[in-house]
Amino acid sequence: MRVLITGAAGFLGSHLAERFLRDGHQVVGLDNFVTGHPDNIAHLIGRPGFEFLQHNISTYTFVAGPVDGVLHFASPASPVDYLEHPIPTLKVGALGTHNALGLAKAKGARFFLASTSEVYGDPLIHPQTESYWGNVNPIGPRGVYDEAKRFAEAITMAYHRFHGVDTRIVRIFNTYGPRMRPRDGRVVSNFIVQALMEEPITIYGDGSQTRSFCYVDDEIDGIVRLFHGGDPDPVNIGNPDEYTVRQLADLVVELTGTRSTIVHRALPADDPRVRRPDITRARSLLGWEPHVAVREGLARTIEYFRSLRGSDRMAPKIRA
Ligand code: UDP
């Protein structure tokens, strides 16, 4: 197969590109480096079967030759990033998804949407099943991401129902691992980088809010299974192992052996109180479940961030 991956220089996009290449497929990677980084794909450049286009999927996109799959992974995806790029976030979820679907339709390709647990907002049912419609504040700071992804799901289903495009939708829950951007503002990257740099570890609020963390290899395995198998209805892919943010901070302190202290900062607006995927559907439809325990996954992620020490990517972000 020849597949197009948008956001190929991002955290998940780069792992996905690698996996498709390893499975013997051809990959056209596309990225405009708003939040992706060239380092993530440096090892793929020049490799047989890999092509790269620096391009913004939110504008008209032409790809020459046959395409069998379009996997739309481009988007700022950490709350700090989408606060910094609110309009590109809305555009890539809306216009970018429209362009990617148009391309899939023109090429007769399967379309795969990277959606998110954020479509559930601050959920009123726990754990979250795919049948839950969510509790999203459309005009809050996270609305730019949540509503763009909800629109993306809606237009994906419309292309499926109206144009007969073969589509998939994955709802990705918090995922972590090597190639996360060091200063992307997410909890796992923040805590590990802070621990390694011996900076204070910043818990937002009292740290009793929960998240469930999936190691990237497990997440990619679920995504690939859904791409090849599955059906058009959304599927949660995430690890149901749930932790409070406070527990995560303690674990990072223990695993890094840092001397960092823990400090508390204000809880961001609309920060979901709890999050945990119900993965019954992924289990029965795809025979998928995660295998990497959080301790093991964190240890591998810590190794990755250690390897970046000394690089300017680890330096604190300076705001203009
Ligand atoms: N968080 C935190 N300290 C940080 C970064 C995040 O306590 O330095 C909290 C954040 O408030 C949220 C959780 O960790 O409750 C997960 O945040 P993240 O930005 O990773 O993504 P989210 O799951 O909220 O989309």
XYZ file of C-alpha atoms and ligand atoms in Angstrom:
345
model
C 0.000 0.000 0.000
C 0.982 3.633 -0.431
C -0.335 5.738 2.427
C -0.357 9.465 3.119
C 0.190 10.441 6.759
C -0.523 14.043 7.735
C 1.375 15.216 10.804
C 4.145 12.736 9.946
C 6.771 14.762 11.819
C 4.699 14.726 14.985
C 4.854 12.350 17.904
C 2.277 9.795 16.740
C 2.650 10.535 13.018
C 6.347 9.681 13.033
C 5.806 6.387 14.886
C 3.013 5.539 12.483
C 5.169 6.294 9.434
C 7.886 4.063 10.842
C 5.419 1.251 11.468
C 3.938 1.369 7.947
C 7.444 1.327 6.451
C 8.406 -1.604 8.653
C 5.294 -3.449 7.465
C 6.487 -3.051 3.861
C 4.273 -0.163 2.750
C 5.180 3.120 1.083
C 4.650 6.303 3.066
C 4.165 9.867 1.946
C 4.666 11.996 5.049
C 3.243 15.487 5.210
C 3.876 18.136 7.865
C 4.189 21.909 8.165
C 6.171 21.791 11.437
C 3.767 23.900 13.493
C 4.239 21.452 16.353
C 6.053 18.588 14.589
C 9.849 18.514 14.459
C 12.255 17.482 11.664
C 14.268 15.400 14.171
C 11.321 13.005 14.431
C 11.676 11.931 10.804
C 15.378 12.591 10.174
C 16.037 8.832 10.269
C 13.353 8.193 7.631
C 14.558 10.725 5.071
C 16.250 8.881 2.213
C 14.871 5.531 3.303
C 13.317 3.578 0.395
C 9.552 3.924 0.399
C 9.498 7.226 2.300
C 8.701 10.591 0.724
C 8.195 13.845 2.596
C 6.182 16.900 1.659
C 6.380 20.075 3.717
C 2.830 21.277 3.370
C -0.156 22.554 5.342
C -3.079 20.118 4.924
C -5.494 22.960 5.764
C -4.774 24.324 2.267
C -5.465 22.566 -1.051
C -3.355 19.440 -1.247
C -2.183 17.600 -4.335
C -0.406 14.271 -4.125
C 0.767 12.631 -7.357
C 0.271 8.918 -7.965
C -1.836 6.278 -6.299
C -2.785 6.536 -2.626
C -4.462 3.632 -0.812
C -4.811 5.188 2.630
C -4.987 8.707 4.076
C -4.249 8.905 7.798
C -5.015 12.352 9.168
C -2.833 12.901 12.227
C -1.950 16.574 11.774
C -3.012 18.820 14.665
C -1.608 20.594 17.664
C -2.610 18.117 20.363
C -1.460 19.374 23.727
C -3.608 21.927 25.580
C -0.692 24.382 25.684
C -0.197 24.029 21.921
C -3.773 24.577 20.996
C -3.961 27.624 23.234
C -0.948 28.952 21.375
C -2.312 28.027 17.916
C -6.089 28.207 18.323
C -6.932 29.080 14.729
C -4.570 26.577 13.038
C -6.029 23.976 15.442
C -9.575 24.759 14.297
C -8.476 24.857 10.674
C -6.619 21.561 10.655
C -9.516 19.769 12.337
C -12.056 21.314 9.975
C -10.450 22.398 6.678
C -7.585 19.907 7.006
C -9.978 17.021 7.549
C -12.072 18.197 4.606
C -9.015 18.310 2.325
C -7.754 14.942 3.543
C -11.195 13.395 2.956
C -11.381 14.971 -0.497
C -8.026 13.455 -1.332
C -9.108 10.031 -0.054
C -12.288 10.227 -2.110
C -10.429 11.276 -5.281
C -7.893 8.457 -4.872
C -10.370 5.809 -3.761
C -8.344 5.492 -0.550
C -9.355 4.453 2.937
C -9.536 7.454 5.294
C -8.429 7.263 8.912
C -9.144 10.079 11.380
C -7.082 10.620 14.511
C -9.785 11.796 16.895
C -9.482 12.158 20.628
C -10.863 11.460 24.062
C -11.402 15.245 24.158
C -14.627 14.696 22.215
C -15.974 13.506 25.597
C -14.994 16.840 27.204
C -15.217 16.820 31.009
C -17.077 13.508 31.013
C -20.170 12.817 33.075
C -19.869 9.071 32.623
C -16.831 7.093 33.657
C -15.116 5.205 32.086
C -15.948 6.621 28.659
C -17.638 4.373 26.116
C -17.906 5.263 22.432
C -21.675 5.667 22.772
C -21.224 8.644 25.146
C -21.818 12.005 23.400
C -19.669 14.051 25.712
C -19.741 17.207 27.794
C -17.823 19.867 25.895
C -17.726 23.626 26.442
C -17.703 24.951 22.867
C -16.460 28.439 23.820
C -13.865 27.500 26.443
C -10.109 27.469 25.732
C -10.166 23.752 24.850
C -13.149 24.243 22.531
C -10.836 24.964 19.579
C -9.527 21.413 19.718
C -12.581 19.577 21.008
C -15.028 21.116 18.562
C -12.637 20.814 15.627
C -12.292 17.104 16.346
C -16.043 16.715 16.807
C -16.544 18.439 13.445
C -13.850 16.160 11.997
C -15.784 13.100 13.185
C -19.015 14.512 11.740
C -17.538 15.226 8.318
C -15.812 11.842 8.275
C -19.153 10.103 8.869
C -20.757 12.336 6.208
C -18.133 11.319 3.623
C -18.703 7.726 4.597
C -22.494 7.889 4.404
C -22.876 10.293 1.487
C -19.827 9.496 -0.672
C -19.247 5.896 0.401
C -15.643 6.564 1.489
C -14.236 3.726 3.591
C -13.482 5.471 6.888
C -12.158 4.813 10.384
C -12.186 7.008 13.494
C -9.902 6.371 16.454
C -10.432 8.235 19.721
C -6.946 8.477 21.140
C -6.563 8.762 24.915
C -3.460 10.225 26.597
C -0.449 8.648 24.928
C 3.211 9.087 25.833
C 6.634 7.875 24.791
C 9.770 8.807 22.875
C 9.460 11.773 20.438
C 7.002 13.728 22.544
C 8.179 17.310 22.320
C 10.079 18.177 25.503
C 8.259 21.452 26.173
C 4.878 20.572 24.694
C 3.177 21.241 28.024
C 1.644 17.806 28.474
C 1.767 16.219 31.850
C 4.108 13.302 31.081
C 6.647 15.350 29.116
C 6.464 18.246 31.586
C 7.034 16.065 34.647
C 9.897 14.085 33.112
C 11.668 17.145 31.696
C 11.199 19.022 34.973
C 12.573 16.044 36.903
C 15.596 15.656 34.632
C 16.354 19.392 34.684
C 15.777 19.490 38.459
C 13.097 22.133 38.030
C 9.972 22.166 40.231
C 7.362 19.623 39.125
C 4.160 21.537 38.400
C 0.927 19.874 39.482
C -2.094 21.824 38.284
C -4.792 22.029 40.952
C -4.588 19.510 43.792
C -3.539 16.681 41.465
C -6.618 14.553 42.165
C -7.766 14.688 38.523
C -7.133 11.439 36.672
C -5.774 10.365 33.304
C -5.023 6.927 31.839
C -1.714 6.673 30.031
C -1.012 4.536 26.987
C 2.518 3.789 25.771
C 3.046 4.813 22.160
C 3.824 1.304 20.814
C 0.512 -0.003 22.177
C -1.357 2.981 20.760
C 0.201 2.539 17.309
C -0.597 -1.175 17.341
C -4.269 -0.398 18.050
C -4.340 2.246 15.319
C -2.818 -0.078 12.719
C -5.265 -2.853 13.602
C -8.153 -0.434 13.255
C -6.845 0.821 9.922
C -6.652 -2.673 8.404
C -9.690 -4.119 10.150
C -12.428 -2.396 12.083
C -15.439 -0.479 10.826
C -16.449 3.193 10.443
C -17.793 3.717 13.970
C -15.366 5.347 16.432
C -13.097 3.162 18.564
C -11.395 4.175 21.811
C -7.722 3.244 21.874
C -6.029 3.909 25.186
C -4.813 2.244 28.337
C -7.509 1.912 31.032
C -4.890 1.999 33.804
C -5.975 5.192 35.600
C -3.773 7.436 37.754
C -4.216 10.707 39.540
C -1.844 13.426 38.378
C -0.352 13.354 41.865
C 0.402 9.616 41.541
C 2.040 10.251 38.191
C 4.245 12.968 39.702
C 5.319 10.609 42.500
C 6.123 7.896 39.983
C 8.256 10.234 37.872
C 10.117 11.395 40.990
C 10.779 7.782 41.959
C 11.864 6.608 38.498
C 14.160 9.559 37.791
C 15.563 9.864 41.320
C 15.262 13.641 40.952
C 15.751 16.215 43.697
C 12.960 18.326 42.189
C 10.228 19.459 44.546
C 6.524 19.373 43.740
C 4.708 22.695 43.400
C 1.058 23.457 42.694
C -0.216 25.773 39.964
C -3.738 26.887 39.044
C -5.908 24.286 37.343
C -6.550 25.316 33.702
C -10.157 26.100 32.676
C -12.319 23.101 31.752
C -9.596 20.600 32.715
C -11.397 17.220 32.704
C -11.762 15.775 36.222
C -11.424 12.174 35.121
C -10.544 10.254 31.981
C -10.372 6.549 31.326
C -11.249 4.626 28.181
C -13.664 1.746 28.094
C -11.871 -0.491 25.570
C -14.460 -3.260 25.312
C -15.071 -2.367 21.675
C -11.362 -2.375 20.734
C -10.949 -5.743 22.465
C -13.818 -7.426 20.643
C -13.454 -5.722 17.249
C -9.661 -5.733 16.950
C -8.473 -8.226 19.547
C -6.396 -5.324 20.858
C -5.340 -4.381 24.341
C -2.328 -2.526 25.729
C 0.630 -4.487 27.092
C 3.179 -1.937 28.312
C 2.761 -1.087 31.990
C 3.117 2.558 32.952
C 6.316 1.988 34.936
C 7.990 0.313 31.974
C 6.727 2.891 29.478
C 7.810 5.775 31.680
C 11.278 4.258 32.091
C 11.660 4.119 28.277
C 10.360 7.678 27.936
C 12.741 8.934 30.611
C 15.613 7.347 28.647
C 14.506 9.244 25.553
C 14.398 12.591 27.339
C 17.769 11.841 28.956
C 19.208 11.465 25.447
C 18.001 14.996 24.649
C 19.772 16.570 27.625
C 22.082 19.314 26.447
C 19.963 19.957 23.343
C 18.234 23.317 23.060
C 14.924 21.423 22.729
C 15.066 20.840 26.492
C 15.477 24.535 27.290
C 12.522 26.282 28.940
C 10.212 27.951 26.493
C 10.712 31.701 26.342
C 7.521 33.587 25.698
C 7.670 36.787 23.660
N -0.986 18.790 34.306
C -0.289 19.081 35.448
N 0.947 19.635 35.338
C 1.546 19.883 34.144
C 0.835 19.577 32.970
C -0.443 19.037 33.087
O -0.768 18.864 36.575
O 2.689 20.386 34.143
C -2.316 18.179 34.426
C -3.423 18.870 33.642
O -4.013 19.893 34.401
C -4.371 17.720 33.370
C -3.448 16.508 33.248
O -2.234 16.873 33.864
O -5.228 17.524 34.470
C -3.169 16.084 31.817
O -2.769 17.209 31.108
P -2.220 17.164 29.621
O -1.802 18.551 29.274
O -1.217 16.111 29.478
O -3.441 16.756 28.676
P -5.017 16.575 28.824
O -5.205 15.182 29.243
O -5.563 17.547 29.836
O -5.514 16.858 27.464
